[in-house]
PDB file of C-alpha atoms and ligand atoms in Angstrom:
ATOM      1  CA  MET A   1      98.414 104.584 102.914  1.00 96.00           C
ATOM      2  CA  LEU A   2      95.063 104.855 100.683  1.00 97.00           C
ATOM      3  CA  ALA A   3      91.913 103.179 101.412  1.00 98.00           C
ATOM      4  CA  ILE A   4      88.768 103.823  99.056  1.00 98.00           C
ATOM      5  CA  ASP A   5      85.353 102.756 100.356  1.00 98.00           C
ATOM      6  CA  GLY A   6      82.137 102.233  98.372  1.00 98.00           C
ATOM      7  CA  LEU A   7      83.290 105.823  95.544  1.00 98.00           C
ATOM      8  CA  THR A   8      81.090 106.492  93.480  1.00 98.00           C
ATOM      9  CA  VAL A   9      80.971 109.365  90.855  1.00 98.00           C
ATOM     10  CA  ARG A  10      77.836 110.390  88.727  1.00 97.00           C
ATOM     11  CA  PHE A  11      77.620 112.876  85.612  1.00 96.00           C
ATOM     12  CA  GLY A  12      73.902 113.460  85.400  1.00 93.00           C
ATOM     13  CA  GLY A  13      72.658 110.372  84.160  1.00 92.00           C
ATOM     14  CA  LEU A  14      75.985 108.882  83.930  1.00 96.00           C
ATOM     15  CA  THR A  15      77.914 106.632  86.463  1.00 97.00           C
ATOM     16  CA  ALA A  16      81.361 106.858  85.940  1.00 97.00           C
ATOM     17  CA  LEU A  17      82.188 105.563  89.007  1.00 98.00           C
ATOM     18  CA  GLU A  18      80.250 102.884  90.816  1.00 98.00           C
ATOM     19  CA  ASP A  19      80.632 101.733  94.449  1.00 98.00           C
ATOM     20  CA  VAL A  20      84.636 101.323  93.847  1.00 98.00           C
ATOM     21  CA  SER A  21      86.198  99.890  97.275  1.00 98.00           C
ATOM     22  CA  LEU A  22      90.153  99.624  97.141  1.00 97.00           C
ATOM     23  CA  HIS A  23      93.335 100.125  98.943  1.00 97.00           C
ATOM     24  CA  ALA A  24      96.899 101.136  98.710  1.00 97.00           C
ATOM     25  CA  ALA A  25      99.567  99.845 101.103  1.00 97.00           C
ATOM     26  CA  ASP A  26     102.629 102.069 101.889  1.00 97.00           C
ATOM     27  CA  GLY A  27     105.776 101.715  99.318  1.00 96.00           C
ATOM     28  CA  GLU A  28     103.702  99.560  97.006  1.00 96.00           C
ATOM     29  CA  VAL A  29     103.089 100.103  92.794  1.00 97.00           C
ATOM     30  CA  LEU A  30      99.651  99.517  92.037  1.00 97.00           C
ATOM     31  CA  GLY A  31      98.226  99.265  88.644  1.00 96.00           C
ATOM     32  CA  LEU A  32      94.729 100.630  87.369  1.00 96.00           C
ATOM     33  CA  ILE A  33      93.777  99.563  84.153  1.00 94.00           C
ATOM     34  CA  GLY A  34      90.735  98.999  81.981  1.00 92.00           C
ATOM     35  CA  PRO A  35      89.107  99.514  78.797  1.00 91.00           C
ATOM     36  CA  ASN A  36      88.924 103.628  77.697  1.00 90.00           C
ATOM     37  CA  GLY A  37      86.129 105.523  79.339  1.00 93.00           C
ATOM     38  CA  SER A  38      86.141 102.569  82.034  1.00 95.00           C
ATOM     39  CA  GLY A  39      86.420 105.334  84.707  1.00 96.00           C
ATOM     40  CA  LYS A  40      90.248 105.778  85.426  1.00 95.00           C
ATOM     41  CA  THR A  41      90.931 109.191  85.157  1.00 95.00           C
ATOM     42  CA  THR A  42      87.606 109.785  86.749  1.00 97.00           C
ATOM     43  CA  LEU A  43      88.981 107.610  89.650  1.00 97.00           C
ATOM     44  CA  ILE A  44      92.042 110.080  89.625  1.00 97.00           C
ATOM     45  CA  ASN A  45      89.790 113.232  89.584  1.00 96.00           C
ATOM     46  CA  ALA A  46      87.909 112.027  92.671  1.00 97.00           C
ATOM     47  CA  LEU A  47      90.995 111.192  95.143  1.00 97.00           C
ATOM     48  CA  THR A  48      92.376 114.882  93.851  1.00 96.00           C
ATOM     49  CA  GLY A  49      89.450 116.640  94.772  1.00 95.00           C
ATOM     50  CA  VAL A  50      88.388 117.827  91.167  1.00 94.00           C
ATOM     51  CA  TYR A  51      85.520 115.966  90.881  1.00 95.00           C
ATOM     52  CA  PRO A  52      82.781 115.831  93.661  1.00 95.00           C
ATOM     53  CA  ALA A  53      82.201 112.143  94.753  1.00 97.00           C
ATOM     54  CA  THR A  54      80.308 109.834  97.404  1.00 97.00           C
ATOM     55  CA  GLY A  55      81.824 107.277  99.676  1.00 98.00           C
ATOM     56  CA  ARG A  56      84.892 107.575 101.565  1.00 98.00           C
ATOM     57  CA  VAL A  57      88.451 108.200 100.765  1.00 98.00           C
ATOM     58  CA  ARG A  58      90.616 107.979 104.186  1.00 98.00           C
ATOM     59  CA  PHE A  59      94.765 108.905 102.903  1.00 97.00           C
ATOM     60  CA  ARG A  60      96.774 108.368 105.742  1.00 95.00           C
ATOM     61  CA  GLY A  61      94.084 108.319 107.599  1.00 91.00           C
ATOM     62  CA  GLN A  62      92.372 111.498 107.189  1.00 95.00           C
ATOM     63  CA  ASP A  63      88.834 112.013 105.154  1.00 96.00           C
ATOM     64  CA  LEU A  64      89.698 113.177 101.562  1.00 96.00           C
ATOM     65  CA  LEU A  65      86.525 113.660 100.467  1.00 94.00           C
ATOM     66  CA  ASP A  66      85.207 117.396 100.501  1.00 87.00           C
ATOM     67  CA  LEU A  67      88.824 118.628 100.961  1.00 95.00           C
ATOM     68  CA  PRO A  68      90.040 121.169  98.039  1.00 95.00           C
ATOM     69  CA  PRO A  69      92.463 119.968  95.659  1.00 94.00           C
ATOM     70  CA  GLU A  70      95.082 122.344  96.728  1.00 92.00           C
ATOM     71  CA  ARG A  71      94.776 120.792 100.951  1.00 94.00           C
ATOM     72  CA  ILE A  72      95.089 117.300  99.288  1.00 96.00           C
ATOM     73  CA  VAL A  73      98.504 118.202  97.395  1.00 94.00           C
ATOM     74  CA  ARG A  74      99.497 119.695 100.594  1.00 93.00           C
ATOM     75  CA  LEU A  75      98.710 116.295 102.439  1.00 95.00           C
ATOM     76  CA  GLY A  76     100.715 114.484  99.804  1.00 96.00           C
ATOM     77  CA  LEU A  77      98.675 113.326  97.168  1.00 97.00           C
ATOM     78  CA  VAL A  78     100.170 114.103  93.723  1.00 96.00           C
ATOM     79  CA  ARG A  79      98.905 113.457  90.356  1.00 95.00           C
ATOM     80  CA  THR A  80     100.065 113.587  86.767  1.00 94.00           C
ATOM     81  CA  PHE A  81      98.227 113.996  83.748  1.00 91.00           C
ATOM     82  CA  GLN A  82      97.068 111.988  80.927  1.00 85.00           C
ATOM     83  CA  ASN A  83      96.940 115.364  78.941  1.00 86.00           C
ATOM     84  CA  LEU A  84     100.377 116.878  79.807  1.00 85.00           C
ATOM     85  CA  ARG A  85     100.345 120.502  81.826  1.00 86.00           C
ATOM     86  CA  VAL A  86     103.690 121.587  81.410  1.00 90.00           C
ATOM     87  CA  PHE A  87     104.264 125.257  80.533  1.00 93.00           C
ATOM     88  CA  ARG A  88     105.846 125.017  76.995  1.00 93.00           C
ATOM     89  CA  ARG A  89     107.167 128.858  77.044  1.00 93.00           C
ATOM     90  CA  MET A  90     109.146 128.077  80.321  1.00 94.00           C
ATOM     91  CA  THR A  91     112.260 126.224  80.432  1.00 96.00           C
ATOM     92  CA  VAL A  92     112.350 122.761  82.228  1.00 97.00           C
ATOM     93  CA  LEU A  93     113.778 124.079  85.479  1.00 96.00           C
ATOM     94  CA  GLU A  94     111.211 126.977  85.530  1.00 95.00           C
ATOM     95  CA  ASN A  95     108.356 124.163  85.174  1.00 95.00           C
ATOM     96  CA  VAL A  96     109.983 122.496  88.463  1.00 96.00           C
ATOM     97  CA  LEU A  97     110.438 125.543  90.354  1.00 94.00           C
ATOM     98  CA  ALA A  98     106.807 126.909  89.370  1.00 92.00           C
ATOM     99  CA  ALA A  99     105.478 123.680  90.268  1.00 91.00           C
ATOM    100  CA  GLN A 100     106.997 123.740  93.767  1.00 86.00           C
ATOM    101  CA  ASN A 101     106.116 127.730  94.118  1.00 75.00           C
ATOM    102  CA  GLY A 102     102.244 126.487  93.514  1.00 67.00           C
ATOM    103  CA  MET A 103     102.965 124.382  96.273  1.00 58.00           C
ATOM    104  CA  THR A 104     104.104 127.012  99.004  1.00 53.00           C
ATOM    105  CA  GLY A 105     103.418 129.954  97.946  1.00 50.00           C
ATOM    106  CA  ILE A 106     105.633 132.736  96.428  1.00 51.00           C
ATOM    107  CA  GLY A 107     105.970 135.770  98.354  1.00 52.00           C
ATOM    108  CA  PHE A 108     106.253 134.872 101.855  1.00 51.00           C
ATOM    109  CA  ALA A 109     109.349 132.790 100.928  1.00 51.00           C
ATOM    110  CA  ASP A 110     110.674 135.248  99.362  1.00 56.00           C
ATOM    111  CA  LEU A 111     110.178 137.907 102.169  1.00 54.00           C
ATOM    112  CA  ILE A 112     111.674 135.789 105.061  1.00 58.00           C
ATOM    113  CA  GLY A 113     113.852 133.384 103.329  1.00 63.00           C
ATOM    114  CA  GLY A 114     116.072 135.452 101.126  1.00 69.00           C
ATOM    115  CA  ARG A 115     118.721 133.875  98.622  1.00 73.00           C
ATOM    116  CA  ARG A 116     119.590 130.929 100.636  1.00 75.00           C
ATOM    117  CA  ARG A 117     116.100 129.809 100.393  1.00 77.00           C
ATOM    118  CA  ASP A 118     116.235 130.507  96.775  1.00 82.00           C
ATOM    119  CA  ALA A 119     119.293 128.409  96.265  1.00 86.00           C
ATOM    120  CA  ALA A 120     117.821 125.633  97.926  1.00 88.00           C
ATOM    121  CA  ARG A 121     114.940 125.355  95.739  1.00 89.00           C
ATOM    122  CA  ARG A 122     116.779 125.827  93.015  1.00 92.00           C
ATOM    123  CA  GLU A 123     119.389 123.253  93.956  1.00 93.00           C
ATOM    124  CA  ARG A 124     116.424 120.774  94.546  1.00 94.00           C
ATOM    125  CA  ALA A 125     114.459 121.463  91.476  1.00 95.00           C
ATOM    126  CA  HIS A 126     117.888 120.625  89.539  1.00 96.00           C
ATOM    127  CA  GLU A 127     117.782 117.398  91.583  1.00 96.00           C
ATOM    128  CA  LEU A 128     115.009 116.403  90.400  1.00 97.00           C
ATOM    129  CA  VAL A 129     115.241 117.217  86.756  1.00 97.00           C
ATOM    130  CA  GLU A 130     118.402 115.148  86.884  1.00 97.00           C
ATOM    131  CA  ARG A 131     116.422 112.401  88.442  1.00 96.00           C
ATOM    132  CA  VAL A 132     114.246 112.106  85.544  1.00 97.00           C
ATOM    133  CA  GLY A 133     116.791 112.273  83.152  1.00 96.00           C
ATOM    134  CA  LEU A 134     116.268 115.946  82.120  1.00 97.00           C
ATOM    135  CA  GLY A 135     119.580 117.104  83.004  1.00 96.00           C
ATOM    136  CA  GLY A 136     120.755 117.755  79.845  1.00 96.00           C
ATOM    137  CA  ASP A 137     117.876 119.920  79.037  1.00 97.00           C
ATOM    138  CA  ALA A 138     117.748 121.892  81.974  1.00 97.00           C
ATOM    139  CA  ASP A 139     117.705 125.287  80.579  1.00 97.00           C
ATOM    140  CA  ARG A 140     115.693 124.468  77.459  1.00 97.00           C
ATOM    141  CA  LEU A 141     111.992 125.544  76.591  1.00 97.00           C
ATOM    142  CA  ALA A 142     109.938 122.353  77.618  1.00 97.00           C
ATOM    143  CA  GLY A 143     107.564 123.188  74.544  1.00 96.00           C
ATOM    144  CA  THR A 144     110.683 122.317  72.183  1.00 97.00           C
ATOM    145  CA  LEU A 145     111.086 118.791  74.268  1.00 96.00           C
ATOM    146  CA  PRO A 146     109.834 115.567  72.904  1.00 96.00           C
ATOM    147  CA  LEU A 147     106.773 114.072  74.116  1.00 95.00           C
ATOM    148  CA  ALA A 148     108.930 111.427  76.247  1.00 96.00           C
ATOM    149  CA  SER A 149     110.846 114.081  77.536  1.00 97.00           C
ATOM    150  CA  GLN A 150     107.808 116.161  78.168  1.00 96.00           C
ATOM    151  CA  ARG A 151     106.283 113.013  79.914  1.00 96.00           C
ATOM    152  CA  ARG A 152     109.563 112.974  82.687  1.00 96.00           C
ATOM    153  CA  LEU A 153     109.002 116.598  83.244  1.00 97.00           C
ATOM    154  CA  GLU A 154     105.828 116.332  84.240  1.00 96.00           C
ATOM    155  CA  LEU A 155     106.726 113.462  86.657  1.00 96.00           C
ATOM    156  CA  ALA A 156     109.625 115.903  88.037  1.00 97.00           C
ATOM    157  CA  ARG A 157     106.933 118.244  88.621  1.00 96.00           C
ATOM    158  CA  ALA A 158     104.736 116.156  90.403  1.00 96.00           C
ATOM    159  CA  LEU A 159     107.448 115.028  92.485  1.00 96.00           C
ATOM    160  CA  VAL A 160     108.787 118.392  93.491  1.00 95.00           C
ATOM    161  CA  ARG A 161     105.545 118.164  95.883  1.00 93.00           C
ATOM    162  CA  ASP A 162     107.328 115.410  97.618  1.00 93.00           C
ATOM    163  CA  PRO A 163     104.328 113.004  96.890  1.00 97.00           C
ATOM    164  CA  ALA A 164     103.541 110.582  99.684  1.00 98.00           C
ATOM    165  CA  LEU A 165     100.492 108.749  96.805  1.00 98.00           C
ATOM    166  CA  LEU A 166     101.863 109.530  93.271  1.00 98.00           C
ATOM    167  CA  LEU A 167      98.954 109.385  90.822  1.00 97.00           C
ATOM    168  CA  LEU A 168     100.628 108.437  87.605  1.00 97.00           C
ATOM    169  CA  ASP A 169      97.836 108.899  84.169  1.00 95.00           C
ATOM    170  CA  GLU A 170      99.336 106.879  81.309  1.00 93.00           C
ATOM    171  CA  PRO A 171     102.752 107.845  82.081  1.00 94.00           C
ATOM    172  CA  SER A 172     103.966 106.493  78.662  1.00 93.00           C
ATOM    173  CA  GLY A 173     101.081 107.613  76.563  1.00 91.00           C
ATOM    174  CA  GLY A 174     102.307 108.155  73.053  1.00 90.00           C
ATOM    175  CA  MET A 175     106.059 107.110  73.589  1.00 93.00           C
ATOM    176  CA  THR A 176     108.301 103.955  71.529  1.00 93.00           C
ATOM    177  CA  PRO A 177     108.652 100.910  73.245  1.00 93.00           C
ATOM    178  CA  ALA A 178     112.323 101.989  74.217  1.00 94.00           C
ATOM    179  CA  GLU A 179     110.757 105.160  76.106  1.00 95.00           C
ATOM    180  CA  THR A 180     108.622 103.034  77.675  1.00 93.00           C
ATOM    181  CA  ARG A 181     110.804 100.734  79.368  1.00 93.00           C
ATOM    182  CA  GLU A 182     112.997 103.774  80.567  1.00 94.00           C
ATOM    183  CA  MET A 183     109.684 105.286  81.833  1.00 94.00           C
ATOM    184  CA  THR A 184     108.903 101.946  83.503  1.00 94.00           C
ATOM    185  CA  GLY A 185     112.629 101.594  84.833  1.00 94.00           C
ATOM    186  CA  LEU A 186     112.277 105.217  86.317  1.00 95.00           C
ATOM    187  CA  ILE A 187     108.720 104.799  87.872  1.00 95.00           C
ATOM    188  CA  ALA A 188     110.059 101.470  89.410  1.00 94.00           C
ATOM    189  CA  ARG A 189     112.588 103.743  91.637  1.00 94.00           C
ATOM    190  CA  LEU A 190     109.983 105.984  93.002  1.00 95.00           C
ATOM    191  CA  ALA A 191     108.169 103.521  95.106  1.00 95.00           C
ATOM    192  CA  CYS A 192     109.809 103.096  98.294  1.00 95.00           C
ATOM    193  CA  PRO A 193     108.839 103.162 102.075  1.00 96.00           C
ATOM    194  CA  GLY A 194     106.851 106.229 103.079  1.00 96.00           C
ATOM    195  CA  ARG A 195     105.723 106.779  99.230  1.00 97.00           C
ATOM    196  CA  THR A 196     103.200 104.417  96.815  1.00 98.00           C
ATOM    197  CA  VAL A 197     102.735 104.806  93.443  1.00 98.00           C
ATOM    198  CA  MET A 198      99.483 104.145  91.472  1.00 97.00           C
ATOM    199  CA  VAL A 199      99.517 103.950  87.997  1.00 97.00           C
ATOM    200  CA  VAL A 200      96.945 104.110  85.370  1.00 95.00           C
ATOM    201  CA  GLU A 201      98.352 102.348  81.860  1.00 88.00           C
ATOM    202  CA  HIS A 202      97.245 100.648  79.216  1.00 78.00           C
ATOM    203  CA  LYS A 203     100.649  99.304  78.013  1.00 82.00           C
ATOM    204  CA  MET A 204     101.205  95.716  79.597  1.00 80.00           C
ATOM    205  CA  ALA A 205     104.682  95.700  79.268  1.00 78.00           C
ATOM    206  CA  LEU A 206     104.813  98.895  81.905  1.00 83.00           C
ATOM    207  CA  ILE A 207     101.747  96.901  83.978  1.00 87.00           C
ATOM    208  CA  THR A 208     103.835  93.615  84.493  1.00 85.00           C
ATOM    209  CA  GLY A 209     107.306  94.998  84.650  1.00 81.00           C
ATOM    210  CA  LEU A 210     106.239  97.510  87.417  1.00 92.00           C
ATOM    211  CA  CYS A 211     102.931  96.637  89.471  1.00 94.00           C
ATOM    212  CA  THR A 212     102.935  94.663  92.601  1.00 93.00           C
ATOM    213  CA  ARG A 213      99.214  94.820  92.385  1.00 95.00           C
ATOM    214  CA  LEU A 214      96.544  95.183  89.661  1.00 96.00           C
ATOM    215  CA  ALA A 215      92.815  96.766  89.757  1.00 96.00           C
ATOM    216  CA  VAL A 216      90.558  96.328  86.790  1.00 95.00           C
ATOM    217  CA  LEU A 217      87.837  98.720  86.301  1.00 96.00           C
ATOM    218  CA  ASN A 218      84.866  97.933  83.640  1.00 95.00           C
ATOM    219  CA  PHE A 219      81.909 100.452  83.042  1.00 95.00           C
ATOM    220  CA  GLY A 220      83.072 102.260  86.179  1.00 97.00           C
ATOM    221  CA  ARG A 221      83.155  99.204  88.495  1.00 97.00           C
ATOM    222  CA  LEU A 222      85.999  97.220  89.815  1.00 97.00           C
ATOM    223  CA  ILE A 223      86.098  93.909  88.121  1.00 96.00           C
ATOM    224  CA  ALA A 224      89.329  92.538  89.692  1.00 96.00           C
ATOM    225  CA  GLU A 225      92.233  93.216  91.674  1.00 96.00           C
ATOM    226  CA  GLY A 226      95.207  90.896  92.303  1.00 96.00           C
ATOM    227  CA  ALA A 227      98.311  90.033  91.160  1.00 94.00           C
ATOM    228  CA  PRO A 228      99.114  91.165  88.292  1.00 93.00           C
ATOM    229  CA  ALA A 229      99.331  87.886  86.027  1.00 91.00           C
ATOM    230  CA  GLU A 230      96.649  86.329  87.851  1.00 93.00           C
ATOM    231  CA  VAL A 231      94.443  88.991  87.331  1.00 94.00           C
ATOM    232  CA  LEU A 232      95.021  89.642  83.909  1.00 91.00           C
ATOM    233  CA  ARG A 233      94.047  85.825  83.266  1.00 92.00           C
ATOM    234  CA  ARG A 234      90.661  85.901  84.982  1.00 93.00           C
ATOM    235  CA  PRO A 235      87.819  85.659  82.152  1.00 93.00           C
ATOM    236  CA  ALA A 236      86.563  88.853  83.086  1.00 92.00           C
ATOM    237  CA  VAL A 237      89.253  90.707  82.545  1.00 92.00           C
ATOM    238  CA  VAL A 238      89.458  89.092  79.149  1.00 90.00           C
ATOM    239  CA  GLU A 239      86.076  89.791  78.049  1.00 90.00           C
ATOM    240  CA  ALA A 240      86.226  93.640  79.307  1.00 88.00           C
ATOM    241  CA  TYR A 241      88.904  93.845  76.747  1.00 80.00           C
ATOM    242  CA  LEU A 242      87.431  92.066  73.937  1.00 68.00           C
ATOM    243  CA  GLY A 243      87.028  94.354  71.175  1.00 52.00           C
ATOM    244  CA  THR A 244      88.353  97.248  72.586  1.00 55.00           C
ATOM    245  CA  GLU A 245      92.229  96.785  72.969  1.00 52.00           C
ATOM    246  CA  ALA A 246      93.611  93.603  74.252  1.00 51.00           C
ATOM    247  CA  PRO A 247      94.815  93.336  77.450  1.00 52.00           C
ATOM    248  CA  VAL A 248      98.063  91.873  76.088  1.00 50.00           C
ATOM    249  CA  ASP A 249      99.841  94.076  74.272  1.00 45.00           C
ATOM    250  CA  ALA A 250     103.202  95.858  73.855  1.00 38.00           C
TER     251      ALA A 250
HETATM  252  N1  ADP B   1      83.895 116.158  83.440  1.00 64.94           N
HETATM  253  C1  ADP B   1      82.825 115.014  82.901  1.00 64.94           C
HETATM  254  N2  ADP B   1      81.543 115.246  82.688  1.00 64.94           N
HETATM  255  C2  ADP B   1      80.504 114.148  81.898  1.00 64.94           C
HETATM  256  N3  ADP B   1      81.243 113.036  81.758  1.00 64.94           N
HETATM  257  C3  ADP B   1      82.622 112.809  82.028  1.00 64.94           C
HETATM  258  C4  ADP B   1      83.614 113.504  82.729  1.00 64.94           C
HETATM  259  N4  ADP B   1      84.702 112.886  82.947  1.00 64.94           N
HETATM  260  C5  ADP B   1      84.451 111.777  82.835  1.00 64.94           C
HETATM  261  N5  ADP B   1      83.344 111.248  82.218  1.00 64.94           N
HETATM  262  C6  ADP B   1      82.424 110.071  81.485  1.00 64.94           C
HETATM  263  O1  ADP B   1      82.850 109.197  82.719  1.00 64.94           O
HETATM  264  C7  ADP B   1      83.482 107.814  82.045  1.00 64.94           C
HETATM  265  C8  ADP B   1      84.873 107.880  82.418  1.00 64.94           C
HETATM  266  O2  ADP B   1      85.841 108.401  81.882  1.00 64.94           O
HETATM  267  P1  ADP B   1      87.242 108.406  82.202  1.00 64.94           P
HETATM  268  O3  ADP B   1      87.383 108.569  83.633  1.00 64.94           O
HETATM  269  O4  ADP B   1      87.844 109.785  81.815  1.00 64.94           O
HETATM  270  O5  ADP B   1      87.632 106.927  81.611  1.00 64.94           O
HETATM  271  P2  ADP B   1      89.397 106.686  81.235  1.00 64.94           P
HETATM  272  O6  ADP B   1      89.977 107.420  81.594  1.00 64.94           O
HETATM  273  O7  ADP B   1      89.423 105.116  81.760  1.00 64.94           O
HETATM  274  O8  ADP B   1      89.572 106.371  80.101  1.00 64.94           O
HETATM  275  C9  ADP B   1      83.008 108.513  80.292  1.00 64.94           C
HETATM  276  O9  ADP B   1      81.981 107.818  80.014  1.00 64.94           O
HETATM  277  C10 ADP B   1      83.625 109.932  80.279  1.00 64.94           C
HETATM  278  O10 ADP B   1      82.412 110.234  78.997  1.00 64.94           O
HETATM  279 MG1   MG B   2      92.098 108.626  81.238  1.00 64.94          MG
END
């Protein structure tokens, strides 16, 4: 699904990612952890064409680096944001429809597709809103939802683009343990043949309950990769977390 080879990102004198090589197989849930500032979000930004990077990234056999972000989304690599990007003054359903329109372009479809296509889109948007557990909130303004629901909405907005590789940046950020458990279950049901999930997280409950493989970044370098339980015991990983967040917390 994804093969990253020697990925490097520099901001002036700061090297945010250095020579990172990593792969993700079809259908797996790959966890990406590391202390604050270790380069996790930068990796997502490099994969999605937002930050210029060197090295090589192949996604389903195609080179991604140097492609514009919208092309990358159309190829099926879709992300969510650590800092939510939902439209607060639109309803839940409108948010999902807007993400869908951003994908296919409004106008053209309206001209030739007419009402039937419109109805199909609404039905699909509804389906996804239900799927993330917001069925009862479809007509509520997104800005009035609690944070956990906004994170679910962010997920629906990504899913409407039918990703083959879904990149989740701290999907349970700001959530209570109970909300985090629900989000973990939701994400677990998303991975399937044809869809890989890569999740950036701090919460070990989510990581260990979800990920089939774990990669650890520290100061922009990949310091470990493998089975979650084994990786979390490695001295280099434990040490990377010392003085920051404990790697084994709620
Ligand atoms: N646009 C940017 N310009 C300059 N420095 C950046 C930018 N984005 C990230 N960085 C720096 O790159 C490093 C990694 O950041 P980030 O990827 O956000 O870390 P993480 O998501 O692991 O907490 C940090 O030192 C951060 O300050
Ligand atoms: Mg981050």
